[in-house]
Backbone as CSV, one residue per row, in Angstrom:
resi,resn,N_x,N_y,N_z,CA_x,CA_y,CA_z,C_x,C_y,C_z
1,UNK,0.847,-1.163,0.000,0.000,0.000,0.000,0.903,1.239,0.000
2,UNK,0.602,2.185,-0.874,1.405,3.387,-1.094,1.723,4.140,0.199
3,UNK,0.718,4.388,1.014,0.948,5.235,2.191,1.758,4.553,3.279
4,UNK,1.886,3.239,3.221,2.661,2.510,4.232,4.115,2.302,3.818
5,UNK,4.438,2.635,2.581,5.799,2.456,2.088,6.762,3.375,2.840
6,UNK,7.949,2.882,3.106,8.981,3.688,3.761,9.433,4.846,2.877
7,UNK,9.168,4.762,1.585,9.576,5.799,0.641,8.542,6.917,0.517
8,UNK,7.377,6.739,1.117,6.320,7.747,1.038,6.523,8.778,2.143
9,UNK,6.579,10.044,1.760,6.786,11.116,2.741,5.587,11.232,3.681
10,UNK,5.796,11.907,4.794,4.709,12.118,5.754,3.564,12.893,5.118
11,UNK,3.883,13.883,4.298,2.850,14.694,3.644,2.041,13.846,2.662
12,UNK,2.715,13.062,1.831,1.993,12.210,0.868,1.193,11.128,1.596
13,UNK,1.738,10.585,2.679,1.009,9.577,3.463,-0.243,10.197,4.070
14,UNK,-0.156,11.450,4.519,-1.323,12.131,5.071,-2.403,12.302,4.011
15,UNK,-2.019,12.717,2.817,-3.006,12.935,1.756,-3.621,11.604,1.320
16,UNK,-2.813,10.558,1.207,-3.338,9.231,0.853,-4.280,8.731,1.944
17,UNK,-3.871,8.880,3.202,-4.727,8.465,4.316,-5.996,9.287,4.395
18,UNK,-5.882,10.588,4.117,-7.066,11.443,4.095,-8.044,11.027,3.019
19,UNK,-7.511,10.624,1.867,-8.378,10.168,0.772,-9.136,8.910,1.180
20,UNK,-8.434,7.959,1.818,-9.107,6.751,2.310,-10.124,7.103,3.387
21,UNK,-9.739,7.978,4.302,-10.633,8.381,5.389,-11.926,8.965,4.835
22,UNK,-11.818,9.921,3.906,-13.022,10.546,3.361,-13.834,9.547,2.532
23,UNK,-13.166,8.562,1.938,-13.899,7.512,1.214,-14.695,6.648,2.185
24,UNK,-14.037,6.159,3.224,-14.710,5.265,4.180,-15.768,5.980,5.013
25,UNK,-15.585,7.274,5.267,-16.555,8.040,6.050,-17.600,8.717,5.162
26,UNK,-17.488,8.553,3.829,-18.387,9.219,2.868,-18.479,10.715,3.188
27,UNK,-17.320,11.337,3.313,-17.213,12.732,3.721,-16.753,13.598,2.551
28,UNK,-17.304,14.783,2.455,-16.871,15.744,1.443,-15.480,16.271,1.780
29,UNK,-14.715,16.598,0.756,-13.373,17.127,0.968,-13.373,18.390,1.814
30,UNK,-14.342,19.275,1.572,-14.408,20.519,2.330,-14.684,20.256,3.806
31,UNK,-15.475,19.237,4.106,-15.789,18.921,5.495,-14.576,18.355,6.228
32,UNK,-13.654,17.760,5.507,-12.488,17.155,6.144,-11.576,18.199,6.773
33,UNK,-11.764,19.462,6.402,-10.956,20.531,6.960,-11.477,21.062,8.278
34,UNK,-12.633,20.602,8.690,-13.223,21.087,9.934,-14.044,19.970,10.571
35,UNK,-13.334,19.001,11.111,-14.010,17.864,11.724,-13.221,17.396,12.940
36,UNK,-13.863,16.573,13.708,-13.203,16.019,14.887,-13.581,14.551,14.988
37,UNK,-12.653,13.755,15.443,-12.968,12.365,15.726,-12.182,11.950,16.944
38,UNK,-12.776,11.055,17.703,-12.117,10.810,18.960,-12.164,9.404,19.483
39,UNK,-13.256,8.694,19.340,-13.265,7.395,19.989,-13.659,6.285,19.033
40,UNK,-13.117,5.122,19.327,-13.449,3.931,18.569,-14.332,3.057,19.436
41,UNK,-15.333,2.463,18.837,-16.258,1.601,19.563,-16.336,0.250,18.869
42,UNK,-16.538,-0.823,19.642,-16.669,-2.147,19.018,-17.901,-2.202,18.122
43,UNK,-17.766,-2.915,17.036,-18.875,-3.104,16.104,-19.465,-4.487,16.339
44,UNK,-20.704,-4.524,16.774,-21.335,-5.807,17.026,-22.849,-5.646,17.018
45,UNK,-23.525,-6.512,16.316,-24.990,-6.463,16.303,-25.586,-7.229,17.479
46,UNK,-24.841,-8.207,17.984,-25.369,-9.023,19.070,-24.773,-8.655,20.427
47,UNK,-24.080,-7.522,20.502,-23.540,-7.066,21.772,-22.178,-7.639,22.119
48,UNK,-21.630,-8.505,21.280,-20.304,-9.082,21.543,-19.244,-8.337,20.748
49,UNK,-18.063,-8.263,21.323,-16.951,-7.639,20.632,-16.451,-8.589,19.553
50,UNK,-16.347,-8.109,18.325,-15.922,-8.953,17.213,-14.560,-8.562,16.673
51,UNK,-13.891,-7.608,17.314,-12.588,-7.200,16.829,-12.649,-6.103,15.783
52,UNK,-13.827,-5.756,15.323,-13.978,-4.644,14.383,-14.106,-3.356,15.186
53,UNK,-13.618,-2.286,14.640,-13.697,-1.007,15.331,-14.337,0.030,14.427
54,UNK,-15.269,0.773,15.001,-15.904,1.885,14.307,-15.421,3.170,14.942
55,UNK,-15.049,4.118,14.112,-14.638,5.430,14.591,-15.846,6.353,14.550
56,UNK,-16.034,7.110,15.603,-17.104,8.096,15.642,-16.482,9.486,15.571
57,UNK,-17.099,10.354,14.798,-16.613,11.726,14.683,-17.734,12.671,14.321
58,UNK,-17.367,13.922,14.099,-18.342,14.956,13.802,-17.743,15.939,12.796
59,UNK,-18.502,16.223,11.735,-18.146,17.355,10.876,-18.877,18.556,11.457
60,UNK,-18.199,19.688,11.513,-18.767,20.829,12.214,-19.806,21.591,11.411
61,UNK,-19.767,21.471,10.083,-20.773,22.140,9.256,-21.140,21.243,8.082
62,UNK,-22.334,20.700,8.125,-22.845,19.888,7.034,-23.218,20.804,5.871
63,UNK,-23.067,20.301,4.658,-23.440,21.095,3.484,-24.939,21.378,3.528
64,UNK,-25.295,22.604,3.245,-26.697,23.008,3.235,-26.867,24.127,2.220
65,UNK,-28.016,24.156,1.509,-28.253,25.247,0.565,-28.267,26.615,1.254
66,UNK,-28.650,26.633,2.519,-28.664,27.873,3.288,-27.564,27.783,4.344
67,UNK,-26.598,28.664,4.274,-25.514,28.651,5.250,-26.019,28.737,6.678
68,UNK,-27.109,29.469,6.885,-27.624,29.641,8.245,-28.191,28.341,8.816
69,UNK,-28.548,27.386,7.946,-29.112,26.130,8.447,-28.098,24.978,8.446
70,UNK,-26.830,25.268,8.129,-25.795,24.232,8.175,-25.522,23.874,9.638
71,UNK,-25.584,22.604,9.934,-25.411,22.139,11.316,-24.344,21.042,11.368
72,UNK,-23.814,20.756,12.556,-22.875,19.637,12.680,-23.559,18.316,12.331
73,UNK,-22.777,17.355,11.848,-23.307,16.035,11.492,-22.325,14.968,11.977
74,UNK,-22.836,13.932,12.624,-21.938,12.849,13.039,-21.583,11.951,11.857
75,UNK,-20.481,11.252,11.983,-20.136,10.224,11.006,-19.523,9.045,11.743
76,UNK,-19.578,7.889,11.092,-18.977,6.667,11.605,-18.181,6.055,10.470
77,UNK,-17.120,5.388,10.827,-16.264,4.800,9.806,-15.587,3.560,10.381
78,UNK,-15.530,2.508,9.578,-14.814,1.296,9.978,-13.317,1.536,9.770
79,UNK,-12.537,1.483,10.842,-11.113,1.813,10.735,-10.319,0.741,9.993
80,UNK,-10.892,-0.435,9.804,-10.194,-1.486,9.063,-10.436,-1.402,7.562
81,UNK,-11.252,-0.451,7.132,-11.465,-0.247,5.705,-12.038,-1.473,5.023
82,UNK,-11.867,-1.555,3.719,-12.432,-2.683,2.973,-11.475,-3.859,2.901
83,UNK,-10.233,-3.656,3.332,-9.243,-4.737,3.293,-9.083,-5.445,4.635
84,UNK,-9.754,-4.951,5.677,-9.664,-5.578,6.986,-8.368,-5.279,7.728
85,UNK,-7.700,-4.196,7.383,-6.400,-3.857,7.959,-6.430,-2.400,8.414
86,UNK,-6.044,-2.138,9.636,-6.102,-0.777,10.154,-4.763,-0.046,10.093
87,UNK,-3.758,-0.623,9.492,-2.457,0.053,9.434,-2.548,1.406,8.731
88,UNK,-3.404,1.506,7.706,-3.577,2.780,7.011,-4.053,3.854,7.988
89,UNK,-4.994,3.480,8.883,-5.559,4.434,9.828,-4.522,4.861,10.875
90,UNK,-3.758,3.915,11.357,-2.705,4.235,12.318,-1.661,5.158,11.695
91,UNK,-1.343,4.932,10.420,-0.387,5.805,9.726,-0.967,7.203,9.556
92,UNK,-2.253,7.296,9.201,-2.890,8.606,9.096,-2.819,9.335,10.435
93,UNK,-3.157,8.656,11.512,-3.107,9.289,12.830,-1.706,9.792,13.143
94,UNK,-0.692,9.036,12.751,0.683,9.466,13.017,1.028,10.745,12.254
95,UNK,0.385,10.975,11.107,0.663,12.197,10.335,-0.090,13.405,10.876
96,UNK,-1.065,13.180,11.731,-1.864,14.281,12.273,-1.349,14.780,13.613
97,UNK,-0.374,14.085,14.198,0.110,14.438,15.523,1.112,15.566,15.521
98,UNK,1.378,16.063,16.698,2.416,17.056,16.898,3.712,16.355,17.278
99,UNK,4.637,17.094,17.817,5.933,16.535,18.198,5.799,15.457,19.271
100,UNK,4.814,15.605,20.152,4.641,14.644,21.238,3.619,13.554,20.909
101,UNK,3.149,13.513,19.650,2.201,12.485,19.232,0.747,12.853,19.479
102,UNK,0.483,13.986,20.114,-0.889,14.411,20.361,-1.461,15.026,19.083
103,UNK,-2.695,14.693,18.770,-3.343,15.249,17.580,-3.652,16.717,17.818
104,UNK,-3.135,17.566,16.968,-3.243,19.007,17.179,-4.221,19.693,16.215
105,UNK,-4.568,19.074,15.139,-5.416,19.723,14.143,-6.769,19.031,14.086
106,UNK,-7.816,19.799,13.839,-9.159,19.236,13.718,-9.500,19.120,12.237
107,UNK,-8.743,18.259,11.577,-8.925,18.059,10.148,-8.375,16.681,9.789
108,UNK,-8.580,16.295,8.555,-8.059,15.019,8.058,-6.836,15.256,7.187
109,UNK,-6.935,16.205,6.263,-5.805,16.564,5.403,-5.030,17.706,6.064
110,UNK,-3.735,17.539,6.188,-2.899,18.548,6.835,-2.122,19.341,5.784
111,UNK,-2.142,20.661,5.902,-1.447,21.529,4.952,0.060,21.285,5.032
112,UNK,0.778,21.775,4.023,2.227,21.573,3.962,2.903,22.812,3.403
113,UNK,4.173,22.919,3.707,5.001,24.002,3.192,5.837,23.434,2.052
114,UNK,5.893,24.171,0.952,6.688,23.737,-0.196,7.322,24.968,-0.844
115,UNK,8.445,24.780,-1.527,9.119,25.920,-2.165,8.232,26.624,-3.192
116,UNK,8.370,27.935,-3.276,7.662,28.757,-4.266,6.143,28.601,-4.212
117,UNK,5.606,28.361,-3.018,4.157,28.170,-2.838,3.596,27.075,-3.727
118,UNK,4.375,26.049,-3.970,3.935,24.930,-4.797,2.763,24.209,-4.139
119,UNK,1.830,23.737,-4.957,0.707,22.941,-4.468,0.991,21.451,-4.621
120,UNK,2.192,21.088,-4.978,2.586,19.704,-5.209,3.150,19.113,-3.913
121,UNK,2.448,18.150,-3.308,2.916,17.588,-2.037,4.226,16.807,-2.159
122,UNK,4.601,16.388,-3.357,5.868,15.665,-3.508,7.059,16.613,-3.320
123,UNK,6.794,17.920,-3.373,7.848,18.915,-3.161,7.809,19.498,-1.748
124,UNK,6.948,18.978,-0.905,6.762,19.515,0.451,8.036,19.409,1.274
125,UNK,8.283,20.447,2.045,9.443,20.447,2.940,9.040,20.066,4.359
126,UNK,7.791,20.386,4.747,7.314,20.000,6.075,5.797,20.130,6.135
127,UNK,5.150,19.333,7.009,3.708,19.497,7.232,3.463,20.677,8.167
128,UNK,2.291,21.289,8.044,1.909,22.413,8.894,0.752,21.998,9.806
129,UNK,0.557,22.705,10.889,-0.506,22.371,11.841,-1.798,23.123,11.513
130,UNK,-2.247,22.978,10.264,-3.505,23.584,9.843,-4.080,22.735,8.707
131,UNK,-5.384,22.874,8.441,-6.013,22.059,7.407,-5.570,22.417,5.988
132,UNK,-5.536,21.421,5.146,-5.281,21.589,3.720,-6.639,21.837,3.059
133,UNK,-6.791,22.982,2.394,-8.103,23.384,1.882,-8.027,23.873,0.433
134,UNK,-9.186,23.979,-0.188,-9.339,24.630,-1.488,-8.542,24.015,-2.619
135,UNK,-7.985,24.885,-3.442,-7.244,24.456,-4.631,-6.022,23.625,-4.239
136,UNK,-5.401,23.969,-3.143,-4.223,23.226,-2.702,-4.601,21.795,-2.309
137,UNK,-5.778,21.609,-1.704,-6.267,20.260,-1.393,-6.516,19.496,-2.685
138,UNK,-7.210,20.105,-3.621,-7.492,19.456,-4.908,-6.197,19.040,-5.596
139,UNK,-5.260,19.962,-5.708,-3.986,19.662,-6.378,-3.200,18.602,-5.602
140,UNK,-3.240,18.664,-4.275,-2.547,17.669,-3.458,-3.090,16.262,-3.680
141,UNK,-4.407,16.146,-3.726,-5.037,14.837,-3.964,-4.702,14.340,-5.369
142,UNK,-4.764,15.221,-6.358,-4.440,14.815,-7.726,-2.993,14.346,-7.844
143,UNK,-2.067,15.065,-7.220,-0.653,14.665,-7.267,-0.426,13.329,-6.559
144,UNK,-1.100,13.136,-5.414,-0.955,11.880,-4.683,-1.484,10.716,-5.517
145,UNK,-2.664,10.888,-6.132,-3.253,9.834,-6.964,-2.336,9.514,-8.143
146,UNK,-1.775,10.539,-8.753,-0.862,10.323,-9.887,0.324,9.474,-9.458
147,UNK,0.915,9.800,-8.306,2.078,9.059,-7.831,1.707,7.654,-7.345
148,UNK,0.621,7.548,-6.600,0.236,6.257,-6.021,-0.278,5.276,-7.070
149,UNK,-0.999,5.784,-8.067,-1.667,4.915,-9.043,-1.083,5.003,-10.443
150,UNK,-0.059,5.822,-10.622,0.576,5.994,-11.923,-0.435,6.447,-12.981
151,UNK,-1.286,7.396,-12.603,-2.305,7.923,-13.515,-1.665,8.828,-14.564
152,UNK,-2.298,8.883,-15.728,-1.901,9.851,-16.744,-2.413,11.228,-16.317
153,UNK,-1.975,12.270,-16.977,-2.422,13.620,-16.648,-3.938,13.737,-16.803
154,UNK,-4.495,13.157,-17.853,-5.945,13.207,-18.067,-6.721,12.522,-16.955
155,UNK,-6.251,11.338,-16.537,-6.904,10.626,-15.433,-6.766,11.410,-14.131
156,UNK,-5.605,11.978,-13.926,-5.327,12.740,-12.705,-6.263,13.943,-12.594
157,UNK,-6.508,14.640,-13.693,-7.323,15.848,-13.658,-8.812,15.564,-13.461
158,UNK,-9.232,14.319,-13.652,-10.633,13.964,-13.392,-10.928,13.785,-11.909
159,UNK,-9.884,13.681,-11.096,-10.056,13.514,-9.654,-10.450,14.852,-9.039
160,UNK,-11.468,14.834,-8.189,-11.895,16.041,-7.475,-11.843,15.760,-5.979
161,UNK,-12.100,16.786,-5.178,-12.115,16.564,-3.728,-13.330,15.747,-3.301
162,UNK,-14.310,15.585,-4.190,-15.479,14.755,-3.880,-15.310,13.313,-4.357
163,UNK,-14.273,13.019,-5.120,-14.106,11.676,-5.679,-14.098,10.598,-4.601
164,UNK,-13.416,10.851,-3.510,-13.345,9.834,-2.459,-14.696,9.617,-1.793
165,UNK,-15.474,10.674,-1.648,-16.785,10.569,-1.014,-17.710,9.625,-1.781
166,UNK,-17.551,9.568,-3.085,-18.422,8.739,-3.918,-17.937,7.294,-4.028
167,UNK,-16.777,7.004,-3.498,-16.179,5.678,-3.645,-17.025,4.566,-3.016
168,UNK,-17.382,4.698,-1.738,-18.132,3.631,-1.055,-19.532,3.431,-1.648
169,UNK,-20.301,4.502,-1.940,-21.592,4.267,-2.587,-21.443,3.532,-3.937
170,UNK,-20.396,3.847,-4.706,-20.166,3.152,-5.971,-19.856,1.678,-5.730
171,UNK,-19.075,1.385,-4.696,-18.753,-0.007,-4.359,-20.032,-0.774,-4.009
172,UNK,-20.892,-0.138,-3.199,-22.144,-0.787,-2.799,-23.046,-1.015,-4.001
173,UNK,-23.150,-0.024,-4.879,-24.006,-0.137,-6.054,-23.495,-1.209,-7.005
174,UNK,-22.181,-1.357,-7.114,-21.636,-2.328,-8.048,-21.745,-3.757,-7.522
175,UNK,-21.975,-3.927,-6.230,-22.060,-5.281,-5.676,-23.448,-5.884,-5.817
176,UNK,-24.423,-5.102,-6.291,-25.797,-5.609,-6.431,-25.973,-6.385,-7.699
């Protein structure tokens, strides 16, 4: 897996992990810049612990046609993803921490510093303690996808900040 490779920088691992996170949580890219998550709970229909873990979190502003009616919305996500492995999630958490390992930002994608205000995360010199937003988020995700999946420029440019949000519904629809 790309984000677990020793050759993948912390910034690229954060963007790859953020993409998986927003896919599994069915979260919009814009919402990932202002969210909180904190506890994992056992997943069980019969009350027994089965070893699966669900993450509970909250986006602070749900999309709404009227800004005045936008409210917080909870989300849940299986931390083991579709492959049954939580290493991706642990790696993402490691990219969100500060020097002492404490999570300092209330976001999924973490901004980065790069020479000449570049939006290319492969040129990043260090991660910053603030959310990655807007055009820089879009370009960061596109660059990560290009590197991780060896996409052509045309394929890369079709990726949007909403692409990950649509991933799980597409998986469910295709399994019918």
